[in-house]
GROMACS .gro file of N, CA and C in nm:
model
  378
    1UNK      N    1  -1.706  -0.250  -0.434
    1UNK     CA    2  -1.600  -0.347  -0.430
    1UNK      C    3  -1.635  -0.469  -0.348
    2UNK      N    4  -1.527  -0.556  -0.362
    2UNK     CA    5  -1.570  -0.694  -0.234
    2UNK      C    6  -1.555  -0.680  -0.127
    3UNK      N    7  -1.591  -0.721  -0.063
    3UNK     CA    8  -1.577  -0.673   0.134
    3UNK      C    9  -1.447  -0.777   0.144
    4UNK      N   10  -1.389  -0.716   0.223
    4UNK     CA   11  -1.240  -0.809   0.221
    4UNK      C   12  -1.288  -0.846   0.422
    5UNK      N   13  -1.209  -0.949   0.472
    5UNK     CA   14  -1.257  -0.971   0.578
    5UNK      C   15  -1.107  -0.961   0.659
    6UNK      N   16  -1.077  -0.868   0.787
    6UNK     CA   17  -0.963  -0.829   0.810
    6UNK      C   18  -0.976  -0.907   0.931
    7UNK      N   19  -0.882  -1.034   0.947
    7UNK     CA   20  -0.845  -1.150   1.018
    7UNK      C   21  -0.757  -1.109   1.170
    8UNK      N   22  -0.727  -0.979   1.200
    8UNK     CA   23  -0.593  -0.928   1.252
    8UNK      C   24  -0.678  -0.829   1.353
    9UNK      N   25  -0.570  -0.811   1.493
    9UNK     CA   26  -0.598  -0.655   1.532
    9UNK      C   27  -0.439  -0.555   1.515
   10UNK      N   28  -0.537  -0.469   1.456
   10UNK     CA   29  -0.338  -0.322   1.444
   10UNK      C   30  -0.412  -0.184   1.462
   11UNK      N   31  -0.304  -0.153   1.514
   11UNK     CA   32  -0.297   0.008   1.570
   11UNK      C   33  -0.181   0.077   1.446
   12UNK      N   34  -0.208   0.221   1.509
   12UNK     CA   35  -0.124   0.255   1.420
   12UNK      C   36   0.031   0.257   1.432
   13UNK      N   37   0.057   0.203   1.553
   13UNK     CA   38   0.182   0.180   1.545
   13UNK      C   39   0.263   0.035   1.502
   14UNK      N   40   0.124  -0.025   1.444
   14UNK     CA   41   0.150  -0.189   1.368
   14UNK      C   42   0.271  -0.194   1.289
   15UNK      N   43   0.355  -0.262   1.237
   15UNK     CA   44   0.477  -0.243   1.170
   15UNK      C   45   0.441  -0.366   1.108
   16UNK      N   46   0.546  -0.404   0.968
   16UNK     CA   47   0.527  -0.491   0.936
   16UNK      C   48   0.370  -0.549   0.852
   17UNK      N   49   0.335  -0.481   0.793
   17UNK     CA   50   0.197  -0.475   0.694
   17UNK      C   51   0.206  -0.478   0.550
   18UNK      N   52   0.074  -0.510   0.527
   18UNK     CA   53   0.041  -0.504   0.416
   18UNK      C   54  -0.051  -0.435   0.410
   19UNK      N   55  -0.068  -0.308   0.322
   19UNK     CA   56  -0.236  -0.198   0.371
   19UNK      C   57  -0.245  -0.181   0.215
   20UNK      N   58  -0.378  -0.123   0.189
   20UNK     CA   59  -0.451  -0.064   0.115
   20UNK      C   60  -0.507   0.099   0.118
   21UNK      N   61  -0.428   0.166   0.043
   21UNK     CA   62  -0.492   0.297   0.035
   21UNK      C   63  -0.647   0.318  -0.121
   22UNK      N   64  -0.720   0.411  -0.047
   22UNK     CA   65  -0.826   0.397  -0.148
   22UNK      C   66  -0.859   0.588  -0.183
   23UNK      N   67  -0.868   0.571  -0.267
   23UNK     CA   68  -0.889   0.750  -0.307
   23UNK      C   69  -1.012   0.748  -0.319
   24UNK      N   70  -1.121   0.845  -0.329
   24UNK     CA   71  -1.262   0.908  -0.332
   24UNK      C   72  -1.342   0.850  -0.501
   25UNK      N   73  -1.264   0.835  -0.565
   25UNK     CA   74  -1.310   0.714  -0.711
   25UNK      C   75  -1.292   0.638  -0.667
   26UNK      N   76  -1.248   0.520  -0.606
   26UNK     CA   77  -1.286   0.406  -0.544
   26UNK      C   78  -1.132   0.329  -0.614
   27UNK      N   79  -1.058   0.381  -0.655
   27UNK     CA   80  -0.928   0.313  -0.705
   27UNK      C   81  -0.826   0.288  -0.580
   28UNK      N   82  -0.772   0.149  -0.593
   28UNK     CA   83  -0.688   0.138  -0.465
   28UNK      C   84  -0.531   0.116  -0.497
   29UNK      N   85  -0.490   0.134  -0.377
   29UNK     CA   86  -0.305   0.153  -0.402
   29UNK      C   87  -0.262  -0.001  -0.266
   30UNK      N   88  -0.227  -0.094  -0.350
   30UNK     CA   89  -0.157  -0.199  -0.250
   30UNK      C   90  -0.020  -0.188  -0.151
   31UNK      N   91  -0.017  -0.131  -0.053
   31UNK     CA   92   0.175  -0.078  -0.035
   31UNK      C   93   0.201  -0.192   0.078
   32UNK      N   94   0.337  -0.248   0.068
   32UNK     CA   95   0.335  -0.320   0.228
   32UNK      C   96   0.495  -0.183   0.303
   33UNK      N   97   0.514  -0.211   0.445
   33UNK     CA   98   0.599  -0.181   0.463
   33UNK      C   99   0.633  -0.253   0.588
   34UNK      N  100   0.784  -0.200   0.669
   34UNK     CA  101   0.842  -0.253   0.772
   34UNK      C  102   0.828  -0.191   0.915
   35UNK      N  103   0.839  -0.026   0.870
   35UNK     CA  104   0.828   0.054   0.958
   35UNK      C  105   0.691   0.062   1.030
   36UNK      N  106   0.599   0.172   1.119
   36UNK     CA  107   0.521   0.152   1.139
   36UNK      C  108   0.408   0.201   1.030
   37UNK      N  109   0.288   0.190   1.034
   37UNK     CA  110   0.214   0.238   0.919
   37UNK      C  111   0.177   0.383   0.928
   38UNK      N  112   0.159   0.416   1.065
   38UNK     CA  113   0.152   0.534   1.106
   38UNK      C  114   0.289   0.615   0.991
   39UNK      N  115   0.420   0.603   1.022
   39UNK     CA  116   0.472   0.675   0.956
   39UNK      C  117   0.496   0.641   0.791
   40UNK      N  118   0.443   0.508   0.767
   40UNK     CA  119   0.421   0.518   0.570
   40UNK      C  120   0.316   0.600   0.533
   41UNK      N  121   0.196   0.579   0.618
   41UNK     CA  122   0.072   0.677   0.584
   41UNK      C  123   0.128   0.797   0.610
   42UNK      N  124   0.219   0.864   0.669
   42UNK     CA  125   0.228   0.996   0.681
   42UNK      C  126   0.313   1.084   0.573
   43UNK      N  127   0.399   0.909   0.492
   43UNK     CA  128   0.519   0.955   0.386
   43UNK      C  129   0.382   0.995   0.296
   44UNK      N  130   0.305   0.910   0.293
   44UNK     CA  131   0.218   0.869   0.108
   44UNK      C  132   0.132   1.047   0.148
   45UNK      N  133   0.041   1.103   0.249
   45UNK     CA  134   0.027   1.206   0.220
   45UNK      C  135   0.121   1.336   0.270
   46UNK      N  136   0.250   1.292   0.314
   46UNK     CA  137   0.361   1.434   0.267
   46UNK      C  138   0.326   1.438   0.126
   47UNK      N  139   0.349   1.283  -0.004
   47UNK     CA  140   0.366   1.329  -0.115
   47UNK      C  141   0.288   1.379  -0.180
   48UNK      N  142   0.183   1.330  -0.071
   48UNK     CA  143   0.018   1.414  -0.235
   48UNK      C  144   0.027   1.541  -0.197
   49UNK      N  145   0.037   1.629  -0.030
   49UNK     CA  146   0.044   1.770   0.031
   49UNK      C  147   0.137   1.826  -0.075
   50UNK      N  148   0.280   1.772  -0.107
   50UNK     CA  149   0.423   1.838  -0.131
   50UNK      C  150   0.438   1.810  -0.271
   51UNK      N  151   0.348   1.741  -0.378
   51UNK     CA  152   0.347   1.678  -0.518
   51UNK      C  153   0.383   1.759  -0.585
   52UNK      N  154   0.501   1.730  -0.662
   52UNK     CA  155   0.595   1.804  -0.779
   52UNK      C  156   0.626   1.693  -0.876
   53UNK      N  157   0.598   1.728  -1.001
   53UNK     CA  158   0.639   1.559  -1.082
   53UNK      C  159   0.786   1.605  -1.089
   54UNK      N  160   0.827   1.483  -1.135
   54UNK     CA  161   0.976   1.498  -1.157
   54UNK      C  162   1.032   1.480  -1.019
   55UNK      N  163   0.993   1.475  -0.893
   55UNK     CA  164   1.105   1.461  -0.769
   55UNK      C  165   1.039   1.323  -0.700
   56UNK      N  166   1.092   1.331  -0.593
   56UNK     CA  167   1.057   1.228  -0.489
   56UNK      C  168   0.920   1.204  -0.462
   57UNK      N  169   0.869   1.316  -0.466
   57UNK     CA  170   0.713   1.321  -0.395
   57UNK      C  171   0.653   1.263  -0.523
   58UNK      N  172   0.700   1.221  -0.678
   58UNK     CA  173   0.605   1.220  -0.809
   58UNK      C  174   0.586   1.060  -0.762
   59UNK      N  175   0.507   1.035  -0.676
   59UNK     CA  176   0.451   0.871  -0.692
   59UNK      C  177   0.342   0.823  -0.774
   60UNK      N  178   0.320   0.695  -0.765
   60UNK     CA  179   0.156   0.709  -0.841
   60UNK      C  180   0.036   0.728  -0.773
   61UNK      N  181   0.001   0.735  -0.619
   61UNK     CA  182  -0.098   0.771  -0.569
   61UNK      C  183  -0.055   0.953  -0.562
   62UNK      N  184   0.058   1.006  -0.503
   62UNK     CA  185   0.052   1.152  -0.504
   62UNK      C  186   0.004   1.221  -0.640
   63UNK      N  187   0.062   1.143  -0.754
   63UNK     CA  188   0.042   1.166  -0.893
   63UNK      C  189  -0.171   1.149  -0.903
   64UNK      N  190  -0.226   1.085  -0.935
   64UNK     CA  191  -0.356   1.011  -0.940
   64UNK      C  192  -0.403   1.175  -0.815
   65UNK      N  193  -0.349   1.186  -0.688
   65UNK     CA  194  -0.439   1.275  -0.644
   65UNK      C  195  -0.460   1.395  -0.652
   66UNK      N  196  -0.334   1.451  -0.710
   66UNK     CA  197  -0.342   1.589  -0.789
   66UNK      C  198  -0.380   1.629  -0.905
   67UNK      N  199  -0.377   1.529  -0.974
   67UNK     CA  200  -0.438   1.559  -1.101
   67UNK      C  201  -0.571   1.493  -1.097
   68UNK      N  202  -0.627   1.424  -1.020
   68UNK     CA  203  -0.806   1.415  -1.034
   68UNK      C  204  -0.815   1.512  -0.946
   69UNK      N  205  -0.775   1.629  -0.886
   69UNK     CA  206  -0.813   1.694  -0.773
   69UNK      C  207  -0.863   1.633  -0.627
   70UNK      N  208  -0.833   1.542  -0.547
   70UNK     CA  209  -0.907   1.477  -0.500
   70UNK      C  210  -0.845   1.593  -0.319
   71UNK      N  211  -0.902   1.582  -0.255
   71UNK     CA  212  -0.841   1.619  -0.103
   71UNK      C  213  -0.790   1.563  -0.047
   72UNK      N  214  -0.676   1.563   0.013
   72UNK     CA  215  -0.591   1.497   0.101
   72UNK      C  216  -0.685   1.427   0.212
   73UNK      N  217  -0.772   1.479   0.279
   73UNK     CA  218  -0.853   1.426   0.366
   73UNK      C  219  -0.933   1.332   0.304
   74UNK      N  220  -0.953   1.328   0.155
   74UNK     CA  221  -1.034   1.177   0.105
   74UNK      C  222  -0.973   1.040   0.102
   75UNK      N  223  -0.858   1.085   0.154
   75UNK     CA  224  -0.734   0.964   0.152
   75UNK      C  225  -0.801   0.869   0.282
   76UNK      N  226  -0.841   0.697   0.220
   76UNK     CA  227  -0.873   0.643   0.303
   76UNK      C  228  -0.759   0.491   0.301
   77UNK      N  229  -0.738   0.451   0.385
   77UNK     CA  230  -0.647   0.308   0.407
   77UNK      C  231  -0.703   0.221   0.567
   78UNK      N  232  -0.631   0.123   0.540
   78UNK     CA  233  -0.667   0.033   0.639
   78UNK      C  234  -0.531  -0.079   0.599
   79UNK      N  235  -0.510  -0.133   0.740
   79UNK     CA  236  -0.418  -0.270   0.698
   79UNK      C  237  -0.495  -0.377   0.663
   80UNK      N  238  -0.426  -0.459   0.540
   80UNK     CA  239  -0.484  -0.555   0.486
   80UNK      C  240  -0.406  -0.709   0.597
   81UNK      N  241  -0.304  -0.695   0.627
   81UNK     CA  242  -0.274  -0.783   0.681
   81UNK      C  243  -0.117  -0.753   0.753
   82UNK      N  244  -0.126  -0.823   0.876
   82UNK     CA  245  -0.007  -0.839   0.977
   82UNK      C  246   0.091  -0.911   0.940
   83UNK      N  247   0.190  -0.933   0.954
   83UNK     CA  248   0.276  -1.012   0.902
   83UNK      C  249   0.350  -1.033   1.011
   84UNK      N  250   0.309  -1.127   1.059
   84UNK     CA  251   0.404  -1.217   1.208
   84UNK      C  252   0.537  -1.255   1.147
   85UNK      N  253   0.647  -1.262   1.257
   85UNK     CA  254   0.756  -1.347   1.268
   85UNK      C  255   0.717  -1.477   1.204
   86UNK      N  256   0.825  -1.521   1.145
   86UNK     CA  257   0.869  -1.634   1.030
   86UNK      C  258   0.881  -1.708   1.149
   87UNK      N  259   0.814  -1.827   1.140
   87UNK     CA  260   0.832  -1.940   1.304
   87UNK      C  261   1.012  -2.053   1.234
   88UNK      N  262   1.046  -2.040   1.137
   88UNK     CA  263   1.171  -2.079   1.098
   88UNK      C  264   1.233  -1.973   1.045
   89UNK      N  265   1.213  -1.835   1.097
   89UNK     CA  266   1.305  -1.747   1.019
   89UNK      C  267   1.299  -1.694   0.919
   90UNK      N  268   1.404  -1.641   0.843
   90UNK     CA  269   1.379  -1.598   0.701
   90UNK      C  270   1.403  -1.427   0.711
   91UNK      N  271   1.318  -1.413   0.557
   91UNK     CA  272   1.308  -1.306   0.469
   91UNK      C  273   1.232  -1.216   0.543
   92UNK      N  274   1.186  -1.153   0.585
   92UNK     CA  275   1.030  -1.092   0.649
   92UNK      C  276   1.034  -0.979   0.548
   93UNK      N  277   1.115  -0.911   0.488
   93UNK     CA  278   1.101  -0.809   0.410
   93UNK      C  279   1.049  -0.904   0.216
   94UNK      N  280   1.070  -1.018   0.236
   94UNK     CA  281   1.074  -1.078   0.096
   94UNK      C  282   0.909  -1.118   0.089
   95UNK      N  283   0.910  -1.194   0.228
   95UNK     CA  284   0.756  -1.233   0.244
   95UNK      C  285   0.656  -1.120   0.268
   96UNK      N  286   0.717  -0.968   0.298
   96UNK     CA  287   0.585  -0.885   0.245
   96UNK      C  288   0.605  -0.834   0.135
   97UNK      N  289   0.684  -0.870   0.058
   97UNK     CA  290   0.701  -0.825  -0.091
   97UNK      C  291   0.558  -0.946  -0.166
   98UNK      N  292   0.615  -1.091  -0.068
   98UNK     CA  293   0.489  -1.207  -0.153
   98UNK      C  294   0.363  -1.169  -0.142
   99UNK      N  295   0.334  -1.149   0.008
   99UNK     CA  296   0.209  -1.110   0.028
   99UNK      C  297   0.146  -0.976  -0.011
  100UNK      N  298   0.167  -0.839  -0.066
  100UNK     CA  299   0.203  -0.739  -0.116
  100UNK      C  300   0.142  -0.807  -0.260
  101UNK      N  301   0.236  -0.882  -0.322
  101UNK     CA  302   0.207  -0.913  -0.455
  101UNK      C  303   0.046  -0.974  -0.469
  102UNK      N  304   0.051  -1.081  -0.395
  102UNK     CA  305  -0.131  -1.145  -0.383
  102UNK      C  306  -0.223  -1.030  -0.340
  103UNK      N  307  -0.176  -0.990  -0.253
  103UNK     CA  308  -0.302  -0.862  -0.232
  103UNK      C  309  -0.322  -0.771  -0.345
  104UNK      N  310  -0.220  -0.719  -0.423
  104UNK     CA  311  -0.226  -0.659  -0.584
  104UNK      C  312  -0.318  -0.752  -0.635
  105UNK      N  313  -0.309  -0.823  -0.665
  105UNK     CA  314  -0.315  -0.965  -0.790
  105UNK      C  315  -0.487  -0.950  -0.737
  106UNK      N  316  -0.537  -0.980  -0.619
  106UNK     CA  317  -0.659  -1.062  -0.520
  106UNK      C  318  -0.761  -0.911  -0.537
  107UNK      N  319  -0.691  -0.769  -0.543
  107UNK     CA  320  -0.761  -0.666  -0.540
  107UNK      C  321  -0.786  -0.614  -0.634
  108UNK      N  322  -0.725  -0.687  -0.786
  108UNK     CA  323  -0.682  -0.612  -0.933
  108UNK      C  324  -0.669  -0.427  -0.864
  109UNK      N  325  -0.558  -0.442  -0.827
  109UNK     CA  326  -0.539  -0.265  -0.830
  109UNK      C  327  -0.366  -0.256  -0.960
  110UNK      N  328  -0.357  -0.322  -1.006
  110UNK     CA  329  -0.275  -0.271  -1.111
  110UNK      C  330  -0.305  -0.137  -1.220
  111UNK      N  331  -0.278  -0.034  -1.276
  111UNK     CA  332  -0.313   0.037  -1.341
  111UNK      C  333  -0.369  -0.050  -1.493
  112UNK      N  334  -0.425  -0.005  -1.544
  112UNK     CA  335  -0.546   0.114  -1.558
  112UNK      C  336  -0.666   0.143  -1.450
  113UNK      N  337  -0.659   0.002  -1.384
  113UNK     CA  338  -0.785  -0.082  -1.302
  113UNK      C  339  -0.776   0.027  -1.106
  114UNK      N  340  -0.608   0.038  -1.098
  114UNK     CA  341  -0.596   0.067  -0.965
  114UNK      C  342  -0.470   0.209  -0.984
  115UNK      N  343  -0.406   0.183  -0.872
  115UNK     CA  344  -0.297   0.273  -0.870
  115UNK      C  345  -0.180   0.211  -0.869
  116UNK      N  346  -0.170   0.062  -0.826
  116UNK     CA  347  -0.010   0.045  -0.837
  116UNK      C  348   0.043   0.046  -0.976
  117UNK      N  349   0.171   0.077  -1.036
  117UNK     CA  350   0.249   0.043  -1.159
  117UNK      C  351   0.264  -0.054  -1.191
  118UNK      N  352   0.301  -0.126  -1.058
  118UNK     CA  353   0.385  -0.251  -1.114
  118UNK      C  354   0.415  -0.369  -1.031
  119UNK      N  355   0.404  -0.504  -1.066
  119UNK     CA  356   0.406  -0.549  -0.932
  119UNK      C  357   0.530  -0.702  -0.981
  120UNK      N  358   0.581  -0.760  -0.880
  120UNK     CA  359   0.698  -0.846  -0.931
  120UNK      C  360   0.692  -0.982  -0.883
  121UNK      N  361   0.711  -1.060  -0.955
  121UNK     CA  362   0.715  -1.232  -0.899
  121UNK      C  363   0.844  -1.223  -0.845
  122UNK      N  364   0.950  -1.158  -0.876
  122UNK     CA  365   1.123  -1.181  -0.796
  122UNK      C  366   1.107  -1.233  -0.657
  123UNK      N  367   0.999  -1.139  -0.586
  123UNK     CA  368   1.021  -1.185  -0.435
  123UNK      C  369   0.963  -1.382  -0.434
  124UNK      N  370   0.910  -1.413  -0.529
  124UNK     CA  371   0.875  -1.546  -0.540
  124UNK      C  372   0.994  -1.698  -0.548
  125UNK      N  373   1.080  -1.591  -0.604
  125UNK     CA  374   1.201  -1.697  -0.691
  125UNK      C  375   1.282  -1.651  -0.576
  126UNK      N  376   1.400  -1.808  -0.536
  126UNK     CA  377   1.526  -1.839  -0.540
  126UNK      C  378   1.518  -1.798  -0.386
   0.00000   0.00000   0.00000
């Protein structure tokens, strides 16, 4: 893949990200969140440990790691980017939806290519 160049320092108690999970085929999953990453990374492998289709846990990375067989321990991520306070305010949940979207778009991880489903211009508009 391309070497991406990570501009930022985060721990795992960073909040407010944009990360990249990567499975053992080299396919990646774009997620941002609010909370810390420590506890999104801990939701994404409850679901691959606890994977049942049809419920909560049926995501598309828990999905992708049970059925290629892959090990929970091949689960690799890193934050792609920090997302500081808005210096005029705002959205902070909208603007990691934007940035979220470019990192999809910048990494082609859309399916067939990656793991995300689906990705949305909404957070762009209005």
């Amino acid at each position: 893949g391309t070497p991406i160049k990570v501009r930022h320092f985060a721990t795992c108690d960073t909040s407010n990200v944009v990360y990249l999970l990567k499975c053992p085929c080299g396919m990646g999953y774009v997620g941002q969140t609010g909370r810390s990453i420590k506890t999104r990374i801990k939701e994404h492998r409850g679901s691959i440990r606890n994977f049942k289709k049809g419920t909560s846990t049926d995501t598309t990375v828990a999905r992708h790691f049970n059925l290629a067989n892959h090990n929970l321990t091949q689960l690799k991520w890193t934050v792609l980017e920090t997302i500081q306070p808005l210096q005029r305010g705002g959205d902070m949940q909208k603007f990691r939806l934007q940035r979220e979207a470019f990192w999809i778009k910048k990494l082609d991880t859309l399916q067939p290519k990656g793991l995300n489903d689906s990705w949305s211009i909404k957070c762009f508009l209005g």
